[in-house]
PDB file of C-alpha atoms in Angstrom:
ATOM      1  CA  UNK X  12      -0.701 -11.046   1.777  1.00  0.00           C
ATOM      2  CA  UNK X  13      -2.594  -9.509  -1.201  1.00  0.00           C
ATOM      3  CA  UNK X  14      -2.484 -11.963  -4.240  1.00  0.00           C
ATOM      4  CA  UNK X  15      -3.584  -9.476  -6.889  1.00  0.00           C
ATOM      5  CA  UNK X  16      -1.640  -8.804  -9.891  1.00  0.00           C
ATOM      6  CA  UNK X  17       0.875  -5.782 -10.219  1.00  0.00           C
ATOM      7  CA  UNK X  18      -0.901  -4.491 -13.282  1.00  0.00           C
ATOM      8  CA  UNK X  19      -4.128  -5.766 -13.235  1.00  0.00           C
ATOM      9  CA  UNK X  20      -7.102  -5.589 -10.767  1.00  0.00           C
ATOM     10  CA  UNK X  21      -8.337  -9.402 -10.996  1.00  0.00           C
ATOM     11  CA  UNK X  22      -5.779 -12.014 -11.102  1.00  0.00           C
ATOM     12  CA  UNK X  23      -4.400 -15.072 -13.203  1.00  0.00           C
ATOM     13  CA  UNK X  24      -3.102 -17.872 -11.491  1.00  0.00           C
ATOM     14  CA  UNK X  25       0.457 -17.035 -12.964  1.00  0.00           C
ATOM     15  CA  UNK X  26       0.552 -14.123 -10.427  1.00  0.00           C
ATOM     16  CA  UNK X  27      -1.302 -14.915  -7.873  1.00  0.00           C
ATOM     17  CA  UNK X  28       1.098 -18.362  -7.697  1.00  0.00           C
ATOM     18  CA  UNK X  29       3.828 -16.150  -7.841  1.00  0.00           C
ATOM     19  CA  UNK X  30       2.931 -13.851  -4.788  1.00  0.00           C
ATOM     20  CA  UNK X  31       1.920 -16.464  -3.258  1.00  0.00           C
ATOM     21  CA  UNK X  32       4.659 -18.738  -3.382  1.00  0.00           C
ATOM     22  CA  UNK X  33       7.542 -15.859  -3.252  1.00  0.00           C
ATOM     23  CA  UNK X  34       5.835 -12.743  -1.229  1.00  0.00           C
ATOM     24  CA  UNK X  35       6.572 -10.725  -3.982  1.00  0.00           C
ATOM     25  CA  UNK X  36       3.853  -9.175  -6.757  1.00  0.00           C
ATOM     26  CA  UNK X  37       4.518 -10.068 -10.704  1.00  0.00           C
ATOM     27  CA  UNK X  38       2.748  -9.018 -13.682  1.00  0.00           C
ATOM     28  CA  UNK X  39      -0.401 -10.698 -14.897  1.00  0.00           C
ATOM     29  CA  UNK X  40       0.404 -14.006 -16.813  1.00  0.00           C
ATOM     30  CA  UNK X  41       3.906 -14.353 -15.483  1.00  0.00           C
ATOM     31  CA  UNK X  42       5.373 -16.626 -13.417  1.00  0.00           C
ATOM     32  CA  UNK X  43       8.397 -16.518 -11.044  1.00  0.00           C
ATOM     33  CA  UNK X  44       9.952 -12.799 -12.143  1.00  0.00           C
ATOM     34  CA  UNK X  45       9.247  -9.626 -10.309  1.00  0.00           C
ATOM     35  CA  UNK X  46       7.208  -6.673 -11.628  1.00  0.00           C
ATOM     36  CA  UNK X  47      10.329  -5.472 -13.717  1.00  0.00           C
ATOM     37  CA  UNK X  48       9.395  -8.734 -16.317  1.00  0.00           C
ATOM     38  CA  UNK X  49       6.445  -7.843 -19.143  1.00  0.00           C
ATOM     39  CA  UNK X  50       4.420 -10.882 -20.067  1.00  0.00           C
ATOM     40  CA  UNK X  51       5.044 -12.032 -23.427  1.00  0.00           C
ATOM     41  CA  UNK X  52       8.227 -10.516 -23.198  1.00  0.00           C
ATOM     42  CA  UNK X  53      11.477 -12.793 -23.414  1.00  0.00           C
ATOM     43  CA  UNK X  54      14.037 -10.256 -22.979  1.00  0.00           C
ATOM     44  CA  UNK X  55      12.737  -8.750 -20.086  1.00  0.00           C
ATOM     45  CA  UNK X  56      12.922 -12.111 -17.981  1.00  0.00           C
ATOM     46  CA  UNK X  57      16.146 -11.265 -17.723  1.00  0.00           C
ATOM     47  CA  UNK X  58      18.026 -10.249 -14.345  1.00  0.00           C
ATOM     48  CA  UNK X  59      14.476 -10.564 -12.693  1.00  0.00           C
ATOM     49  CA  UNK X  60      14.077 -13.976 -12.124  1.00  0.00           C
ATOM     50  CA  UNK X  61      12.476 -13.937  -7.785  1.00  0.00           C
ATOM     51  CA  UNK X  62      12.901 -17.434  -5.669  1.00  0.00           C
ATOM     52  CA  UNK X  63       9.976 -19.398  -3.869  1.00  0.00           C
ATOM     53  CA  UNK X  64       9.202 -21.197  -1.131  1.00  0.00           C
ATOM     54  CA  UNK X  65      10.297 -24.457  -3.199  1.00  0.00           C
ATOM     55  CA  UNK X  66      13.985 -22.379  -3.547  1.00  0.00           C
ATOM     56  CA  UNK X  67      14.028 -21.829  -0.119  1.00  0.00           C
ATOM     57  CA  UNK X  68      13.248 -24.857   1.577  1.00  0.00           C
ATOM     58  CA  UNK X  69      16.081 -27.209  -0.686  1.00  0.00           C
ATOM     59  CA  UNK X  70      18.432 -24.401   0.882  1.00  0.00           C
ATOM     60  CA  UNK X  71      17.492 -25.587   3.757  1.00  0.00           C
ATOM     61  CA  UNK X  72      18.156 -29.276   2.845  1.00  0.00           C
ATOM     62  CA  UNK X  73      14.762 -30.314   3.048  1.00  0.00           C
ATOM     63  CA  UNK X  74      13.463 -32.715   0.411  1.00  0.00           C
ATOM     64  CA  UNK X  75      10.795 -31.125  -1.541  1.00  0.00           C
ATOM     65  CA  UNK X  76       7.696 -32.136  -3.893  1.00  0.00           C
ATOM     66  CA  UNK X  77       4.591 -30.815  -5.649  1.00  0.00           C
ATOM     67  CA  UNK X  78       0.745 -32.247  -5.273  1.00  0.00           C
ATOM     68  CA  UNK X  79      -1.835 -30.682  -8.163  1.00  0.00           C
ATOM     69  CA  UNK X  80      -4.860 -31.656  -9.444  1.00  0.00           C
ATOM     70  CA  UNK X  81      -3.760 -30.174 -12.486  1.00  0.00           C
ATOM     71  CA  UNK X  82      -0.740 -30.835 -15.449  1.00  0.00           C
ATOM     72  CA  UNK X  83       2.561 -29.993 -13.321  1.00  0.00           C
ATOM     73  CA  UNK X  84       3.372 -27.266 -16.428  1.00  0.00           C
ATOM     74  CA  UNK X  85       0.541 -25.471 -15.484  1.00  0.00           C
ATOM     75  CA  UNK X  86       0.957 -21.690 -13.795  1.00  0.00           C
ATOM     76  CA  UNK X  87      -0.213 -22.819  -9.971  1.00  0.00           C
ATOM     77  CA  UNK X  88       2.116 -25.343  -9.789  1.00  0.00           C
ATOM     78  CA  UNK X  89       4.649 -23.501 -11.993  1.00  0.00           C
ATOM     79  CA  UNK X  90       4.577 -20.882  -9.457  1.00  0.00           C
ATOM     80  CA  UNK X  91       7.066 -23.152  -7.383  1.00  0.00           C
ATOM     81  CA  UNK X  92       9.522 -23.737 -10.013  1.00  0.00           C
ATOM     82  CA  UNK X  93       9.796 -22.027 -13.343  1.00  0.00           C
ATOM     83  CA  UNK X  94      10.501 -18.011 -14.348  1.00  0.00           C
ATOM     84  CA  UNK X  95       8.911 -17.148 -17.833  1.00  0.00           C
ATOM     85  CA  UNK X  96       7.134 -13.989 -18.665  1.00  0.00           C
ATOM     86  CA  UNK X  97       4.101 -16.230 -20.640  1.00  0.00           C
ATOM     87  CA  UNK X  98       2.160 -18.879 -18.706  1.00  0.00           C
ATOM     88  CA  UNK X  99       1.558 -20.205 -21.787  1.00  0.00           C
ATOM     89  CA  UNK X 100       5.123 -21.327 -22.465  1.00  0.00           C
ATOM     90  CA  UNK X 101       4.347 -24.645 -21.496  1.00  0.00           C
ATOM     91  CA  UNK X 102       5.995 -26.042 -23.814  1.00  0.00           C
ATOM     92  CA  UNK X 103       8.157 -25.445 -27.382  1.00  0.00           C
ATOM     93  CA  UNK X 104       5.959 -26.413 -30.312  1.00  0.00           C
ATOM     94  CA  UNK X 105       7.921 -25.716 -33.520  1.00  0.00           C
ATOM     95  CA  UNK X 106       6.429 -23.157 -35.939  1.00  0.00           C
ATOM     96  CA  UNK X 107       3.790 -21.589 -33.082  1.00  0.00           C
ATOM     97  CA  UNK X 108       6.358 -19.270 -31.480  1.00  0.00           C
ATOM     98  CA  UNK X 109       7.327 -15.603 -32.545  1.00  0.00           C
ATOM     99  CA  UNK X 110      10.764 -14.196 -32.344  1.00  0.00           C
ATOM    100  CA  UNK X 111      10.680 -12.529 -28.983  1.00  0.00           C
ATOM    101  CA  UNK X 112      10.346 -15.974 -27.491  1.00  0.00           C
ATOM    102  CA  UNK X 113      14.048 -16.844 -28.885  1.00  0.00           C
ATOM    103  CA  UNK X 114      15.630 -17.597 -25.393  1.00  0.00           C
ATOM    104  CA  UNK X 115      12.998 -18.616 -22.890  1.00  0.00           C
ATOM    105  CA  UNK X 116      13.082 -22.029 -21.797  1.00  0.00           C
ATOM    106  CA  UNK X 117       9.514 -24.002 -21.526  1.00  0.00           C
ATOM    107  CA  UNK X 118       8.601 -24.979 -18.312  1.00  0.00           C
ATOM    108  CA  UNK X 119       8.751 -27.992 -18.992  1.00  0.00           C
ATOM    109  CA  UNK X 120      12.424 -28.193 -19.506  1.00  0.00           C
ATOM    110  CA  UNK X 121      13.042 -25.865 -16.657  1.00  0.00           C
ATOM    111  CA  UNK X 122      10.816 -28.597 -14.576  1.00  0.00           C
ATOM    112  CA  UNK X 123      13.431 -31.028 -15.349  1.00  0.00           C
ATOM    113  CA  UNK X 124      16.828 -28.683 -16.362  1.00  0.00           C
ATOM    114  CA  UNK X 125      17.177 -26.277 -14.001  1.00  0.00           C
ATOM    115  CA  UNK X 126      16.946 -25.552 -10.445  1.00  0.00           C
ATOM    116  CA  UNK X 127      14.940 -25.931  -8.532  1.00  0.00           C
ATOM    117  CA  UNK X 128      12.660 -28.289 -10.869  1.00  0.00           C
ATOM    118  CA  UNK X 129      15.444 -30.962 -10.976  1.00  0.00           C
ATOM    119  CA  UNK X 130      15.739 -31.056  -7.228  1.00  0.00           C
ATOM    120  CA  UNK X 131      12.369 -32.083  -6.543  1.00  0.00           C
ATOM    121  CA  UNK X 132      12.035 -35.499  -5.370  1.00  0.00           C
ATOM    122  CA  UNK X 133       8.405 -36.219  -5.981  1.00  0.00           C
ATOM    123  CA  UNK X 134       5.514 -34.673  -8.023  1.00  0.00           C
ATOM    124  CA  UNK X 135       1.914 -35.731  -8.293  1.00  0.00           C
ATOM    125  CA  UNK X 136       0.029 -34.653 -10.981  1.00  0.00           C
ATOM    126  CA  UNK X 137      -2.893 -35.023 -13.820  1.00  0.00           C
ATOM    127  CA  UNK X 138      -1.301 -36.712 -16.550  1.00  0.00           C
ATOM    128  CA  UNK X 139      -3.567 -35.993 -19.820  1.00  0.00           C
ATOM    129  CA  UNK X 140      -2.589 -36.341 -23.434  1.00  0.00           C
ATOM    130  CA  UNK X 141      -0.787 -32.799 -23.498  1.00  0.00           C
ATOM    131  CA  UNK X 142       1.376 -34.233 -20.736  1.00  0.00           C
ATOM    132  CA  UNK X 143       2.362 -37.431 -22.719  1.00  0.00           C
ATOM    133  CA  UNK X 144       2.667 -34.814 -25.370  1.00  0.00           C
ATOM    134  CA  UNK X 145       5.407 -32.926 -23.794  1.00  0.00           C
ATOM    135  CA  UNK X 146       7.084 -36.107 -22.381  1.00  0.00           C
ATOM    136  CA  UNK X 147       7.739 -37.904 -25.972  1.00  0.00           C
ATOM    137  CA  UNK X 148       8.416 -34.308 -27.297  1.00  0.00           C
ATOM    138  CA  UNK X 149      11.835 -33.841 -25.364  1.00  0.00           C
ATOM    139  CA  UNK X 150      12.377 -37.781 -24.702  1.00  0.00           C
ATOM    140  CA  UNK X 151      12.001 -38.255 -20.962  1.00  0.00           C
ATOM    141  CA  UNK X 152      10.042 -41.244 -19.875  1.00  0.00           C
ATOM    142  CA  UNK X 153       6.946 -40.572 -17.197  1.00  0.00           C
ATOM    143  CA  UNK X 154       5.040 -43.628 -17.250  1.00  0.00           C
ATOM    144  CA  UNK X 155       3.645 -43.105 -13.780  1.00  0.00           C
ATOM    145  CA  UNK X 156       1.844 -40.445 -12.187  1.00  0.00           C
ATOM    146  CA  UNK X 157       4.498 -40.075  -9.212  1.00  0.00           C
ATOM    147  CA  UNK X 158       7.806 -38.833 -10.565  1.00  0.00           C
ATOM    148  CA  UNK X 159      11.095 -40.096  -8.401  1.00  0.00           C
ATOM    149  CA  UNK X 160      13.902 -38.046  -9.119  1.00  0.00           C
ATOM    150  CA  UNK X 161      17.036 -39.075  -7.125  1.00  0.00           C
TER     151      UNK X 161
END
């Protein structure tokens, strides 16, 4: 499997999470959408949102879970859950984002909103103050690094 970006010769982790996680190629500095999705680029998530291993296996009824040595938002980890055409969509900070954001969920909220975030039983991660951050900012309660979700 080649890792590379679709549109770039070296790699971000956003892509090369992505291929890795999916089989399929994306666009350097997006996550989870195939090479049809420009980074930065809200409107063009749209209708090109690609699955993951993570996707597959709750399909399968298997229980599922992430392990990083880094915040669970970031694009590695990310790779396994979220669709957004900017790795740096974290999360929603009023007053920092421009216009063609309007529409894009954070990964954060699609960690814990959507599928197949919401599904996964256990994550481990590196909580930091940015984490904490994000947790206070949309009022759900982490105070330990394992996450249970039933």
């Amino acid at each position: 499997m080649q890792t590379y970006n679709d549109d770039a010769q070296v790699p971000d982790s956003a892509g090369s999470a992505t291929a890795f996680f999916s089989g399929q190629k994306a666009a350097l500095g997006v996550i989870g959408l195939n090479s049809n999705a420009r980074y930065g680029n809200c409107s063009s998530a749209q209708g090109n949102h690609i699955t993951s291993i993570l996707e597959w296996a709750q399909k399968a009824g298997k229980a599922t879970g992430i392990v990083t040595t880094t915040r669970i938002t970031h694009a590695t980890p990310a790779g396994t859950y979220a669709h957004t055409p900017d790795r740096d969509w974290e999360t929603y900070v009023n007053g920092s984002d421009d216009a063609d954001r309007a529409g894009c969920k954070d990964i954060a909220r699609q960690l814990v909103e959507d599928l197949p975030g919401r599904d996964i039983r256990v994550c481990v991660y590196h909580v930091e103050t940015h984490c904490e951050h994000v947790v206070s900012r949309h009022k759900w309660h982490f105070s330990m690094v394992f996450k249970l979700l039933s």
